[in-house]
Amino acid sequence: QVQLVESGGGLVQPGGSLRLSCAASGSIFSISAMGWYRQAPGKQRELVARITSGGSTNYADSVKGRFTLSRDNAKNMLYLQMNSLKPEDTAVYYCNALGRRYSSTWDEPFWGQGTQVTVSS
């Protein structure tokens, strides 16, 4: 089974920082991209940031300049450094990987269980 495990969420004051981590493991043949999505109550899940295996990055306009993605492909680890956090960043953050199982001939998305980020005074 493919497993994505997030960590690093919590409660932080506005202007503070958090660093999220995601570890991918299991029967993964390859990973084409990894990223972070978030979902606030009553809202749709949205892309926060994503990085491909080739190093191309994509950030939501709302987090550009504040969040930074990094990864360690050899360890299948993904990190999201979140600075200057705002209350509107409050959401459940989900790690995502687009990859291929050994038993498959095509890429498919995999999701972690999510980690809560709350930005509040």
CSV table of C-alpha atoms in Angstrom, one decimal:
chain,number,residue,atom,x,y,z
A,1,GLN,CA,0.0,0.0,0.0
A,2,VAL,CA,1.1,3.5,-0.8
A,3,GLN,CA,1.3,5.7,2.3
A,4,LEU,CA,1.7,9.4,2.8
A,5,VAL,CA,2.3,10.7,6.3
A,6,GLU,CA,2.1,14.4,7.1
A,7,SER,CA,3.5,16.0,10.2
A,8,GLY,CA,4.3,19.5,11.5
A,9,GLY,CA,0.8,21.0,11.8
A,10,GLY,CA,-0.4,22.9,14.9
A,11,LEU,CA,-1.5,26.1,16.3
A,12,VAL,CA,0.5,29.3,15.5
A,13,GLN,CA,-0.1,33.0,15.9
A,14,PRO,CA,-0.5,35.3,12.9
A,15,GLY,CA,2.9,36.1,11.5
A,16,GLY,CA,4.4,32.9,12.8
A,17,SER,CA,5.9,30.0,10.9
A,18,LEU,CA,5.4,26.3,10.6
A,19,ARG,CA,7.2,23.6,8.6
A,20,LEU,CA,5.1,20.7,7.3
A,21,SER,CA,6.7,17.4,6.3
A,22,CYS,CA,5.4,14.5,4.2
A,23,ALA,CA,6.9,11.1,3.9
A,24,ALA,CA,5.9,8.8,1.0
A,25,SER,CA,6.4,5.0,1.3
A,26,GLY,CA,5.1,1.8,0.0
A,27,SER,CA,4.7,0.1,-3.3
A,28,ILE,CA,5.6,3.2,-5.4
A,29,PHE,CA,7.5,2.7,-8.7
A,30,SER,CA,7.9,6.3,-9.4
A,31,ILE,CA,6.7,9.8,-8.4
A,32,SER,CA,6.0,12.4,-11.0
A,33,ALA,CA,5.0,15.2,-8.6
A,34,MET,CA,4.3,16.0,-5.0
A,35,GLY,CA,2.5,18.8,-3.4
A,36,TRP,CA,0.3,20.2,-0.7
A,37,TYR,CA,-3.4,20.9,-0.8
A,38,ARG,CA,-5.6,22.5,1.8
A,39,GLN,CA,-9.2,22.5,2.7
A,40,ALA,CA,-10.9,25.0,5.0
A,41,PRO,CA,-14.4,24.3,6.5
A,42,GLY,CA,-17.1,24.9,3.8
A,43,LYS,CA,-14.6,25.3,1.0
A,44,GLN,CA,-13.2,23.2,-1.8
A,45,ARG,CA,-9.8,21.6,-1.6
A,46,GLU,CA,-7.3,23.8,-3.3
A,47,LEU,CA,-3.7,23.5,-4.4
A,48,VAL,CA,-1.2,25.2,-2.2
A,49,ALA,CA,2.1,24.3,-3.8
A,50,ARG,CA,3.4,21.5,-6.0
A,51,ILE,CA,6.8,20.4,-7.3
A,52,THR,CA,7.6,17.9,-10.1
A,53,SER,CA,10.4,15.4,-10.1
A,54,GLY,CA,12.2,17.7,-12.5
A,55,GLY,CA,12.1,20.6,-10.1
A,56,SER,CA,9.3,22.7,-11.5
A,57,THR,CA,7.2,24.4,-8.9
A,58,ASN,CA,3.8,25.9,-8.8
A,59,TYR,CA,2.3,28.0,-6.0
A,60,ALA,CA,-1.1,29.4,-5.3
A,61,ASP,CA,-1.1,33.2,-5.7
A,62,SER,CA,-2.3,33.5,-2.1
A,63,VAL,CA,0.9,31.9,-0.7
A,64,LYS,CA,3.6,33.1,-3.1
A,65,GLY,CA,6.4,34.8,-1.3
A,66,ARG,CA,5.4,33.2,2.0
A,67,PHE,CA,5.5,29.5,1.5
A,68,THR,CA,8.4,27.5,0.1
A,69,LEU,CA,8.5,23.9,-1.2
A,70,SER,CA,11.4,21.6,-1.0
A,71,ARG,CA,11.9,17.9,-1.4
A,72,ASP,CA,14.3,15.1,-1.1
A,73,ASN,CA,13.6,12.7,-4.0
A,74,ALA,CA,15.9,10.0,-2.7
A,75,LYS,CA,14.0,9.8,0.5
A,76,ASN,CA,10.6,10.6,-1.0
A,77,MET,CA,10.2,13.5,1.4
A,78,LEU,CA,8.4,16.7,0.8
A,79,TYR,CA,8.5,19.9,3.0
A,80,LEU,CA,6.5,23.1,3.1
A,81,GLN,CA,8.0,26.0,4.9
A,82,MET,CA,5.2,28.4,5.8
A,83,ASN,CA,6.1,31.9,6.9
A,84,SER,CA,4.1,35.0,7.7
A,85,LEU,CA,1.1,32.9,8.4
A,86,LYS,CA,-2.4,34.5,8.2
A,87,PRO,CA,-5.7,33.4,9.7
A,88,GLU,CA,-6.9,32.6,6.2
A,89,ASP,CA,-4.2,29.9,6.0
A,90,THR,CA,-6.2,27.9,8.6
A,91,ALA,CA,-7.1,24.6,7.0
A,92,VAL,CA,-6.4,20.9,6.9
A,93,TYR,CA,-3.3,20.4,4.8
A,94,TYR,CA,-3.0,17.3,2.7
A,95,CYS,CA,0.1,15.9,1.2
A,96,ASN,CA,-0.4,14.6,-2.4
A,97,ALA,CA,1.7,12.5,-4.7
A,98,LEU,CA,1.2,11.7,-8.3
A,99,GLY,CA,2.9,8.4,-8.8
A,100,ARG,CA,2.8,5.0,-10.2
A,101,ARG,CA,2.4,1.7,-8.4
A,102,TYR,CA,4.4,-1.3,-9.3
A,103,SER,CA,1.1,-3.0,-10.3
A,104,SER,CA,0.0,-0.1,-12.6
A,105,THR,CA,1.0,1.3,-15.9
A,106,TRP,CA,-0.3,4.8,-15.3
A,107,ASP,CA,0.1,7.6,-12.7
A,108,GLU,CA,-2.5,8.2,-10.1
A,109,PRO,CA,-2.9,10.5,-7.1
A,110,PHE,CA,-2.2,9.5,-3.6
A,111,TRP,CA,-3.3,11.4,-0.5
A,112,GLY,CA,-2.3,11.6,3.1
A,113,GLN,CA,-4.7,11.9,6.0
A,114,GLY,CA,-4.0,15.6,6.5
A,115,THR,CA,-2.6,17.7,9.3
A,116,GLN,CA,-4.4,20.6,10.9
A,117,VAL,CA,-3.0,24.1,10.7
A,118,THR,CA,-4.6,26.8,12.8
A,119,VAL,CA,-3.5,30.4,12.7
A,120,SER,CA,-5.1,32.3,15.5
A,121,SER,CA,-4.2,34.8,18.3
